Amino acid sequence: MQYLDNILFFILLIVGFGLFAKGLKEIYRNIMLGKAIHRSDRRTERWKMMGSVALGQSKMGARPIAGFLHVLVYVGFMIVNIEMIEIIIDGIFGTHRVLASILPEWMYNALTATLEIMALLVMVAVVIFFIRRNIAHVKRLNMKELLGWPKDDANVILIIEYVLMVAFFTMNASDALLQAKGVYAAHGHFPISQILFMPMLGWFNFDATVLTFLERGAWWFHIIGVLVFANYLYYSKHLHILLAFPNTWYAKLQPKGQFENLDAVTKEIKLMMAPNADPYAAPPEADPNAVPERFGAKDVFDLNRVQLLNAYTCTECGRCTSVCPANITGKKLSPRKIMMDTRDRLEEVGRNINKNGKFVEDGKSLIDTHIQREELRACTSCNACVEACPVLIDPLSIIISLRQYMVMEESSAPQEWNLMFQNIENNAAPWQYNQADRLNWANE
């Protein structure tokens, strides 16, 4: 029975990390349902981009208050979780504050003090975030697409983060009191616990047995809470904690206004304009079993893998929607909703595969079932949403892909668009005048 705690702890780790790996595997499978895309060029630029945006949080400064608070939570949570290294080692080997026996005393004191200060900053930032969402009602955090689960999800994450920090301080305060009673060897410096938490515990005058229970209980709660949080990410918008890194690495490096050509159209044009083709040669026979290549995208299968990665990475922060001119003028388009709908459809497809072993046609699609045509037609392709995203998500590319399907596969476009298309086809310009008059403006 001496090693029962260590065995239980090891089993807990295996189960927790196993479920976490299973969730990541499903997300990877769903992303791979998209079309392959080459985004491995200019590797040096990509590494710099990932380091600057994902690790360095360089785009968060566009909104200074929210950006500063987010950096506090991000940096604080990363630093506080250094404690997880010690917890895991202690849990497996039955030690107590093992890093104190490895690091010099001054260094361990500095480490524990830094962890406490950062944990307090995380708590303050989380409370402010909660107030902004639920009391101050910041507009972009209370739009209609966030009603229900998305808003609840954001609040659940904030509460989890706050409770984990409380457990961290309870563990340290109990530990420090036990050190004062001679139960534990004196290690570490706990400035915040000494000021805020130890007086509260001392007021109750707990004996060593109760303090040990509190310390061990908070210790177990902290590790269980972290593992629950990690597995909750699968169901949460907070996947960006992990996916922001690959998402920024695979981001588009071309100028934002540069649209990518459709491979299907390029192939058709090359066949039509091949200068060396034999005009009398019979066209190659098509594979009777081949599925005709679709122009644009109707469903998530037609999008590329980076677009699907974008959908999973979306933080639902609403910066894209808050700068969208279509949304600002009252139209239905919300770039954030486009990303949320894409992720919802991808998850729907994933559940279909889990249930049937493969995807079984369900009569649904991304267009119409999840995203309405009116939303797509409202986009001005101004790239404001792309510029605003703090993790380089590209909602515009999905909107354009869906619109290409509507126009090129279904001829579904407003009359004004069709007139413009006819003018481009006949006059090589959107306006209705003779091609011979195209350069008249240069004579004025």
Short mmCIF file of C-alpha atoms in Angstrom, two decimals:
data_model
loop_
_atom_site.label_atom_id
_atom_site.label_comp_id
_atom_site.label_asym_id
_atom_site.label_seq_id
_atom_site.Cartn_x
_atom_site.Cartn_y
_atom_site.Cartn_z
CA MET A 1 0.00 0.00 0.00
CA GLN A 2 3.03 2.25 0.35
CA TYR A 3 3.13 2.98 -3.36
CA LEU A 4 -0.66 3.10 -3.96
CA ASP A 5 -0.66 6.89 -4.47
CA ASN A 6 2.15 6.64 -7.00
CA ILE A 7 0.39 3.86 -8.91
CA LEU A 8 -2.91 5.77 -8.96
CA PHE A 9 -1.08 8.89 -10.10
CA PHE A 10 0.66 7.03 -12.93
CA ILE A 11 -2.64 5.48 -14.07
CA LEU A 12 -4.24 8.94 -14.00
CA LEU A 13 -1.47 10.31 -16.21
CA ILE A 14 -1.79 7.46 -18.70
CA VAL A 15 -5.58 7.86 -18.94
CA GLY A 16 -5.44 11.65 -19.14
CA PHE A 17 -2.72 11.85 -21.78
CA GLY A 18 -4.23 8.88 -23.64
CA LEU A 19 -7.61 10.60 -24.01
CA PHE A 20 -5.82 13.80 -24.97
CA ALA A 21 -3.89 11.98 -27.71
CA LYS A 22 -7.12 10.37 -28.95
CA GLY A 23 -8.77 13.77 -29.26
CA LEU A 24 -5.81 15.20 -31.17
CA LYS A 25 -5.85 12.18 -33.48
CA GLU A 26 -9.51 12.81 -34.36
CA ILE A 27 -8.83 16.48 -35.02
CA TYR A 28 -5.89 15.56 -37.28
CA ARG A 29 -8.09 13.04 -39.15
CA ASN A 30 -10.79 15.67 -39.69
CA ILE A 31 -8.30 18.23 -40.97
CA MET A 32 -6.86 15.66 -43.39
CA LEU A 33 -10.32 15.30 -44.97
CA GLY A 34 -9.51 18.53 -46.80
CA LYS A 35 -7.58 18.86 -50.03
CA ALA A 36 -3.80 18.80 -49.89
CA ILE A 37 -2.09 22.18 -50.25
CA HIS A 38 1.58 23.06 -50.59
CA ARG A 39 2.55 25.39 -47.75
CA SER A 40 6.08 24.28 -46.91
CA ASP A 41 7.96 26.90 -48.92
CA ARG A 42 9.93 29.83 -47.43
CA ARG A 43 10.56 27.90 -44.24
CA THR A 44 12.70 30.59 -42.60
CA GLU A 45 9.89 33.13 -42.97
CA ARG A 46 7.40 30.62 -41.59
CA TRP A 47 9.47 29.90 -38.49
CA LYS A 48 9.86 33.64 -37.88
CA MET A 49 6.13 34.16 -38.37
CA MET A 50 5.25 31.42 -35.90
CA GLY A 51 7.74 32.73 -33.35
CA SER A 52 6.48 36.29 -33.68
CA VAL A 53 2.71 35.71 -33.83
CA ALA A 54 2.04 32.46 -31.97
CA LEU A 55 4.83 32.58 -29.39
CA GLY A 56 5.46 36.32 -29.23
CA GLN A 57 1.78 37.39 -29.43
CA SER A 58 2.83 40.25 -31.72
CA LYS A 59 -0.65 40.91 -33.15
CA MET A 60 -2.39 41.15 -29.78
CA GLY A 61 -1.23 44.74 -29.33
CA ALA A 62 -3.76 46.03 -31.86
CA ARG A 63 -6.23 46.17 -28.95
CA PRO A 64 -3.94 47.17 -26.06
CA ILE A 65 -6.17 46.37 -23.07
CA ALA A 66 -7.38 42.98 -24.26
CA GLY A 67 -3.93 42.25 -25.68
CA PHE A 68 -2.15 43.00 -22.40
CA LEU A 69 -4.59 40.88 -20.40
CA HIS A 70 -4.27 38.01 -22.87
CA VAL A 71 -0.47 38.15 -22.68
CA LEU A 72 -0.72 38.01 -18.88
CA VAL A 73 -2.87 34.88 -19.03
CA TYR A 74 -0.75 33.32 -21.77
CA VAL A 75 2.65 33.97 -20.18
CA GLY A 76 1.38 33.38 -16.65
CA PHE A 77 -0.24 30.08 -17.49
CA MET A 78 2.86 28.90 -19.34
CA ILE A 79 5.13 29.81 -16.41
CA VAL A 80 2.79 28.48 -13.73
CA ASN A 81 2.64 25.14 -15.51
CA ILE A 82 6.38 24.75 -14.93
CA GLU A 83 5.05 23.56 -11.58
CA MET A 84 3.55 20.61 -13.49
CA ILE A 85 7.05 19.24 -14.07
CA GLU A 86 7.61 19.07 -10.34
CA ILE A 87 4.13 17.67 -9.67
CA ILE A 88 4.57 14.87 -12.21
CA ILE A 89 7.99 13.87 -10.85
CA ASP A 90 6.73 14.00 -7.26
CA GLY A 91 3.63 12.01 -8.19
CA ILE A 92 5.52 9.22 -9.94
CA PHE A 93 8.41 8.85 -7.49
CA GLY A 94 6.72 9.86 -4.25
CA THR A 95 9.03 12.82 -3.60
CA HIS A 96 8.06 16.27 -2.32
CA ARG A 97 9.21 19.44 -4.11
CA VAL A 98 11.88 17.51 -5.96
CA LEU A 99 13.21 20.59 -7.77
CA ALA A 100 14.35 21.99 -4.43
CA SER A 101 16.89 19.15 -4.22
CA ILE A 102 18.12 19.85 -7.77
CA LEU A 103 18.25 23.65 -7.98
CA PRO A 104 20.27 25.98 -5.70
CA GLU A 105 18.15 27.32 -2.85
CA TRP A 106 18.13 30.91 -4.16
CA MET A 107 17.05 29.73 -7.60
CA TYR A 108 14.23 27.57 -6.24
CA ASN A 109 13.05 30.48 -4.07
CA ALA A 110 13.09 32.79 -7.08
CA LEU A 111 11.21 30.20 -9.14
CA THR A 112 8.44 29.65 -6.59
CA ALA A 113 8.08 33.41 -6.00
CA THR A 114 7.82 34.04 -9.77
CA LEU A 115 5.21 31.30 -10.11
CA GLU A 116 3.10 32.91 -7.40
CA ILE A 117 3.32 36.40 -8.87
CA MET A 118 2.35 35.14 -12.34
CA ALA A 119 -0.50 33.07 -10.88
CA LEU A 120 -1.90 36.20 -9.22
CA LEU A 121 -1.68 38.13 -12.50
CA VAL A 122 -3.53 35.28 -14.24
CA MET A 123 -6.30 35.46 -11.63
CA VAL A 124 -6.63 39.25 -12.04
CA ALA A 125 -6.71 39.00 -15.85
CA VAL A 126 -9.27 36.17 -15.77
CA VAL A 127 -11.58 38.20 -13.50
CA ILE A 128 -11.34 41.21 -15.83
CA PHE A 129 -12.08 39.00 -18.84
CA PHE A 130 -15.13 37.60 -17.04
CA ILE A 131 -16.37 41.11 -16.26
CA ARG A 132 -15.85 42.24 -19.86
CA ARG A 133 -17.94 39.35 -21.15
CA ASN A 134 -20.73 39.20 -18.59
CA ILE A 135 -21.04 42.63 -16.95
CA ALA A 136 -19.51 45.24 -19.29
CA HIS A 137 -20.97 43.31 -22.28
CA VAL A 138 -18.27 44.23 -24.80
CA LYS A 139 -20.14 44.15 -28.12
CA ARG A 140 -17.92 41.77 -30.07
CA LEU A 141 -18.09 39.28 -27.17
CA ASN A 142 -21.89 39.28 -27.06
CA MET A 143 -23.00 38.95 -30.67
CA LYS A 144 -25.76 36.54 -31.62
CA GLU A 145 -23.46 33.81 -32.94
CA LEU A 146 -22.03 33.49 -29.43
CA LEU A 147 -25.37 32.86 -27.71
CA GLY A 148 -25.60 29.48 -26.00
CA TRP A 149 -22.65 27.12 -25.91
CA PRO A 150 -19.93 29.49 -27.30
CA LYS A 151 -20.53 32.00 -24.49
CA ASP A 152 -20.84 29.25 -21.88
CA ASP A 153 -17.61 27.70 -23.17
CA ALA A 154 -15.71 30.96 -22.73
CA ASN A 155 -17.01 31.34 -19.16
CA VAL A 156 -16.23 27.71 -18.29
CA ILE A 157 -12.63 28.20 -19.39
CA LEU A 158 -12.28 31.38 -17.32
CA ILE A 159 -13.73 29.64 -14.26
CA ILE A 160 -11.45 26.61 -14.70
CA GLU A 161 -8.39 28.86 -14.96
CA TYR A 162 -9.42 30.80 -11.84
CA VAL A 163 -10.12 27.67 -9.80
CA LEU A 164 -6.79 26.11 -10.84
CA MET A 165 -4.97 29.21 -9.58
CA VAL A 166 -6.89 29.06 -6.28
CA ALA A 167 -5.87 25.41 -5.91
CA PHE A 168 -2.26 26.39 -6.64
CA PHE A 169 -2.26 29.02 -3.88
CA THR A 170 -4.05 26.69 -1.43
CA MET A 171 -1.38 24.05 -2.03
CA ASN A 172 1.45 26.54 -1.49
CA ALA A 173 -0.11 28.16 1.58
CA SER A 174 -0.77 24.80 3.25
CA ASP A 175 2.73 23.65 2.35
CA ALA A 176 4.28 26.79 3.86
CA LEU A 177 2.32 26.34 7.10
CA LEU A 178 3.39 22.69 7.27
CA GLN A 179 6.99 23.81 6.77
CA ALA A 180 6.59 26.22 9.69
CA LYS A 181 5.31 23.31 11.81
CA GLY A 182 8.30 21.19 10.82
CA VAL A 183 6.25 18.60 8.90
CA TYR A 184 7.95 19.46 5.59
CA ALA A 185 11.48 20.70 5.03
CA ALA A 186 11.64 24.45 4.41
CA HIS A 187 11.83 25.03 0.65
CA GLY A 188 10.57 27.85 -1.56
CA HIS A 189 9.38 31.41 -1.17
CA PHE A 190 5.64 32.13 -1.38
CA PRO A 191 5.04 35.93 -1.24
CA ILE A 192 1.42 35.94 -2.45
CA SER A 193 0.39 32.98 -0.31
CA GLN A 194 1.95 34.62 2.74
CA ILE A 195 0.01 37.83 2.17
CA LEU A 196 -3.38 36.55 0.96
CA PHE A 197 -3.87 32.85 1.70
CA MET A 198 -1.84 31.86 4.74
CA PRO A 199 -3.62 34.37 7.03
CA MET A 200 -6.98 32.87 6.02
CA LEU A 201 -5.81 29.33 6.77
CA GLY A 202 -4.06 30.48 9.94
CA TRP A 203 -7.27 32.15 11.17
CA PHE A 204 -8.88 28.68 11.41
CA ASN A 205 -5.84 27.40 13.35
CA PHE A 206 -5.82 24.09 11.48
CA ASP A 207 -3.62 21.35 12.86
CA ALA A 208 -1.03 19.47 10.80
CA THR A 209 -3.49 16.71 9.82
CA VAL A 210 -6.00 19.14 8.28
CA LEU A 211 -3.26 21.16 6.59
CA THR A 212 -1.80 17.99 5.09
CA PHE A 213 -5.25 17.09 3.80
CA LEU A 214 -5.63 20.56 2.26
CA GLU A 215 -2.16 20.47 0.73
CA ARG A 216 -2.57 16.98 -0.71
CA GLY A 217 -6.13 17.71 -1.82
CA ALA A 218 -5.07 20.88 -3.66
CA TRP A 219 -2.10 19.01 -5.15
CA TRP A 220 -4.35 16.27 -6.53
CA PHE A 221 -6.98 18.80 -7.63
CA HIS A 222 -4.34 20.76 -9.54
CA ILE A 223 -3.07 17.79 -11.56
CA ILE A 224 -6.57 16.41 -12.17
CA GLY A 225 -7.76 19.89 -13.15
CA VAL A 226 -4.95 20.32 -15.67
CA LEU A 227 -5.70 16.93 -17.25
CA VAL A 228 -9.43 17.70 -17.39
CA PHE A 229 -8.64 21.09 -18.94
CA ALA A 230 -6.41 19.45 -21.57
CA ASN A 231 -9.17 17.03 -22.58
CA TYR A 232 -11.82 19.74 -22.48
CA LEU A 233 -9.89 21.59 -25.19
CA TYR A 234 -11.25 19.14 -27.78
CA TYR A 235 -14.75 20.53 -27.22
CA SER A 236 -13.68 24.13 -26.79
CA LYS A 237 -12.63 27.13 -28.84
CA HIS A 238 -9.46 27.11 -26.75
CA LEU A 239 -7.82 24.62 -29.11
CA HIS A 240 -5.93 27.69 -30.31
CA ILE A 241 -3.63 27.17 -27.32
CA LEU A 242 -2.16 24.28 -29.33
CA LEU A 243 -3.15 24.93 -32.93
CA ALA A 244 -2.02 28.57 -33.13
CA PHE A 245 1.52 27.29 -33.68
CA PRO A 246 0.92 25.13 -36.79
CA ASN A 247 -1.73 27.59 -38.00
CA THR A 248 0.71 30.50 -38.08
CA TRP A 249 3.42 28.32 -39.62
CA TYR A 250 1.13 27.33 -42.52
CA ALA A 251 -0.30 30.82 -42.95
CA LYS A 252 -0.45 32.43 -46.38
CA LEU A 253 2.69 34.45 -47.09
CA GLN A 254 1.56 35.97 -50.39
CA PRO A 255 0.11 39.52 -50.39
CA LYS A 256 -3.35 39.49 -48.83
CA GLY A 257 -5.01 40.83 -51.97
CA GLN A 258 -3.61 38.02 -54.14
CA PHE A 259 -6.20 35.34 -54.82
CA GLU A 260 -5.14 31.81 -55.64
CA ASN A 261 -6.11 30.35 -59.01
CA LEU A 262 -8.37 27.32 -59.11
CA ASP A 263 -6.44 24.31 -60.32
CA ALA A 264 -9.52 23.02 -62.13
CA VAL A 265 -9.84 26.28 -64.11
CA THR A 266 -6.11 26.41 -64.82
CA LYS A 267 -6.22 22.90 -66.30
CA GLU A 268 -9.15 23.83 -68.55
CA ILE A 269 -7.43 26.98 -69.79
CA LYS A 270 -4.19 25.12 -70.53
CA LEU A 271 -6.09 22.52 -72.54
CA MET A 272 -7.81 25.28 -74.52
CA MET A 273 -4.65 27.26 -75.17
CA ALA A 274 -2.04 24.49 -75.58
CA PRO A 275 0.02 25.79 -78.57
CA ASN A 276 1.60 22.45 -79.34
CA ALA A 277 -1.54 20.35 -79.14
CA ASP A 278 -2.51 18.35 -82.25
CA PRO A 279 -5.87 19.85 -83.37
CA TYR A 280 -6.84 16.51 -84.91
CA ALA A 281 -5.83 14.36 -81.95
CA ALA A 282 -8.66 12.76 -80.06
CA PRO A 283 -9.05 14.07 -76.51
CA PRO A 284 -7.86 11.69 -73.81
CA GLU A 285 -10.57 9.38 -72.57
CA ALA A 286 -11.86 10.32 -69.20
CA ASP A 287 -11.93 7.76 -66.41
CA PRO A 288 -15.59 6.69 -66.23
CA ASN A 289 -15.25 6.12 -62.47
CA ALA A 290 -13.58 9.45 -61.73
CA VAL A 291 -15.56 12.07 -59.85
CA PRO A 292 -15.56 15.34 -61.81
CA GLU A 293 -13.47 18.00 -60.12
CA ARG A 294 -15.64 20.64 -58.49
CA PHE A 295 -15.14 24.36 -58.96
CA GLY A 296 -14.92 26.03 -55.57
CA ALA A 297 -16.25 24.44 -52.38
CA LYS A 298 -19.69 23.22 -51.38
CA ASP A 299 -18.70 21.25 -48.29
CA VAL A 300 -15.70 20.86 -46.00
CA PHE A 301 -14.28 18.10 -48.23
CA ASP A 302 -13.74 20.74 -50.95
CA LEU A 303 -11.77 23.08 -48.71
CA ASN A 304 -8.02 22.64 -48.26
CA ARG A 305 -6.38 21.42 -45.07
CA VAL A 306 -5.10 24.84 -44.03
CA GLN A 307 -8.64 26.22 -44.23
CA LEU A 308 -9.87 23.39 -41.98
CA LEU A 309 -6.95 24.01 -39.61
CA ASN A 310 -8.04 27.66 -39.56
CA ALA A 311 -11.53 26.60 -38.49
CA TYR A 312 -10.22 24.57 -35.55
CA THR A 313 -7.83 27.37 -34.54
CA CYS A 314 -10.46 30.12 -34.38
CA THR A 315 -10.54 31.72 -30.92
CA GLU A 316 -13.98 33.28 -31.47
CA CYS A 317 -12.52 36.59 -30.26
CA GLY A 318 -14.56 38.52 -32.84
CA ARG A 319 -11.82 40.88 -33.94
CA CYS A 320 -12.55 39.90 -37.54
CA THR A 321 -16.27 40.60 -37.27
CA SER A 322 -15.75 43.88 -35.42
CA VAL A 323 -13.83 45.33 -38.40
CA CYS A 324 -15.95 43.75 -41.17
CA PRO A 325 -17.60 46.59 -43.16
CA ALA A 326 -20.45 44.32 -44.20
CA ASN A 327 -21.23 43.39 -40.58
CA ILE A 328 -20.84 46.99 -39.38
CA THR A 329 -23.45 48.14 -41.91
CA GLY A 330 -25.98 45.58 -40.68
CA LYS A 331 -25.52 42.75 -43.17
CA LYS A 332 -25.65 39.12 -42.05
CA LEU A 333 -21.99 38.35 -42.74
CA SER A 334 -19.81 37.63 -39.70
CA PRO A 335 -16.34 36.23 -40.51
CA ARG A 336 -16.24 34.70 -37.03
CA LYS A 337 -19.49 32.85 -37.73
CA ILE A 338 -18.05 31.57 -41.02
CA MET A 339 -15.19 29.96 -39.09
CA MET A 340 -17.48 28.62 -36.36
CA ASP A 341 -19.88 27.15 -38.93
CA THR A 342 -17.01 25.50 -40.80
CA ARG A 343 -15.77 23.91 -37.57
CA ASP A 344 -19.30 22.80 -36.65
CA ARG A 345 -19.74 21.11 -40.03
CA LEU A 346 -16.31 19.48 -39.77
CA GLU A 347 -17.20 18.13 -36.31
CA GLU A 348 -20.53 16.89 -37.70
CA VAL A 349 -18.66 15.01 -40.42
CA GLY A 350 -16.25 13.62 -37.81
CA ARG A 351 -19.13 12.24 -35.70
CA ASN A 352 -20.58 10.69 -38.86
CA ILE A 353 -17.27 8.90 -39.51
CA ASN A 354 -17.01 7.77 -35.86
CA LYS A 355 -20.49 6.28 -36.05
CA ASN A 356 -20.26 4.59 -39.46
CA GLY A 357 -16.56 3.89 -39.90
CA LYS A 358 -16.60 6.13 -42.97
CA PHE A 359 -18.52 9.18 -44.09
CA VAL A 360 -22.09 8.34 -45.06
CA GLU A 361 -23.91 11.00 -47.08
CA ASP A 362 -26.16 12.93 -44.71
CA GLY A 363 -27.85 15.31 -47.12
CA LYS A 364 -26.13 18.30 -45.54
CA SER A 365 -23.42 20.66 -46.72
CA LEU A 366 -21.52 23.72 -45.57
CA ILE A 367 -23.47 25.95 -47.95
CA ASP A 368 -27.17 26.30 -47.08
CA THR A 369 -27.14 23.92 -44.10
CA HIS A 370 -24.65 25.95 -42.07
CA ILE A 371 -23.78 29.09 -44.04
CA GLN A 372 -26.43 31.05 -45.90
CA ARG A 373 -25.81 32.48 -49.36
CA GLU A 374 -26.74 35.96 -48.23
CA GLU A 375 -23.78 35.89 -45.83
CA LEU A 376 -21.34 34.97 -48.59
CA ARG A 377 -22.63 37.56 -51.06
CA ALA A 378 -22.24 40.34 -48.49
CA CYS A 379 -18.45 40.00 -48.40
CA THR A 380 -16.51 42.83 -50.08
CA SER A 381 -13.24 40.82 -50.06
CA CYS A 382 -11.51 43.77 -48.36
CA ASN A 383 -9.28 41.50 -46.21
CA ALA A 384 -10.03 43.44 -43.01
CA CYS A 385 -10.90 40.18 -41.23
CA VAL A 386 -7.62 38.57 -42.32
CA GLU A 387 -5.60 41.56 -41.15
CA ALA A 388 -7.37 41.66 -37.77
CA CYS A 389 -6.95 38.00 -36.80
CA PRO A 390 -4.34 37.58 -34.02
CA VAL A 391 -3.43 34.05 -35.19
CA LEU A 392 -3.46 34.60 -39.00
CA ILE A 393 -6.75 32.86 -39.77
CA ASP A 394 -8.07 33.58 -43.28
CA PRO A 395 -11.92 33.63 -43.31
CA LEU A 396 -11.90 35.29 -46.72
CA SER A 397 -10.38 32.25 -48.44
CA ILE A 398 -13.31 30.11 -47.27
CA ILE A 399 -15.85 32.74 -48.34
CA ILE A 400 -14.27 32.98 -51.80
CA SER A 401 -14.16 29.17 -52.18
CA LEU A 402 -17.86 28.90 -51.33
CA ARG A 403 -18.77 31.76 -53.65
CA GLN A 404 -16.79 30.18 -56.47
CA TYR A 405 -18.95 27.07 -56.15
CA MET A 406 -22.16 29.11 -56.13
CA VAL A 407 -21.21 31.07 -59.25
CA MET A 408 -19.28 28.52 -61.30
CA GLU A 409 -21.19 25.34 -60.46
CA GLU A 410 -24.71 26.66 -59.92
CA SER A 411 -24.69 30.02 -61.73
CA SER A 412 -26.11 31.36 -58.50
CA ALA A 413 -25.41 35.08 -58.48
CA PRO A 414 -27.40 38.32 -58.29
CA GLN A 415 -28.38 39.95 -61.58
CA GLU A 416 -25.84 42.74 -61.02
CA TRP A 417 -23.05 40.18 -60.77
CA ASN A 418 -24.20 38.35 -63.91
CA LEU A 419 -24.15 41.63 -65.85
CA MET A 420 -20.60 42.28 -64.65
CA PHE A 421 -19.55 38.74 -65.67
CA GLN A 422 -20.99 39.26 -69.16
CA ASN A 423 -19.15 42.55 -69.55
CA ILE A 424 -15.85 40.97 -68.47
CA GLU A 425 -16.40 38.10 -70.92
CA ASN A 426 -17.37 40.34 -73.85
CA ASN A 427 -15.51 43.57 -73.15
CA ALA A 428 -12.63 42.41 -70.88
CA ALA A 429 -13.83 44.97 -68.31
CA PRO A 430 -16.69 45.18 -65.81
CA TRP A 431 -18.25 48.10 -67.75
CA GLN A 432 -20.35 47.95 -70.88
CA TYR A 433 -18.30 49.59 -73.60
CA ASN A 434 -16.42 48.51 -76.70
CA GLN A 435 -12.98 46.98 -76.20
CA ALA A 436 -11.59 49.47 -78.69
CA ASP A 437 -12.45 52.26 -76.26
CA ARG A 438 -10.62 50.77 -73.32
CA LEU A 439 -7.62 53.13 -73.51
CA ASN A 440 -9.55 56.33 -74.20
CA TRP A 441 -9.03 57.42 -70.61
CA ALA A 442 -5.30 57.85 -71.34
CA ASN A 443 -6.09 60.57 -73.89
CA GLU A 444 -8.02 62.72 -71.43
#
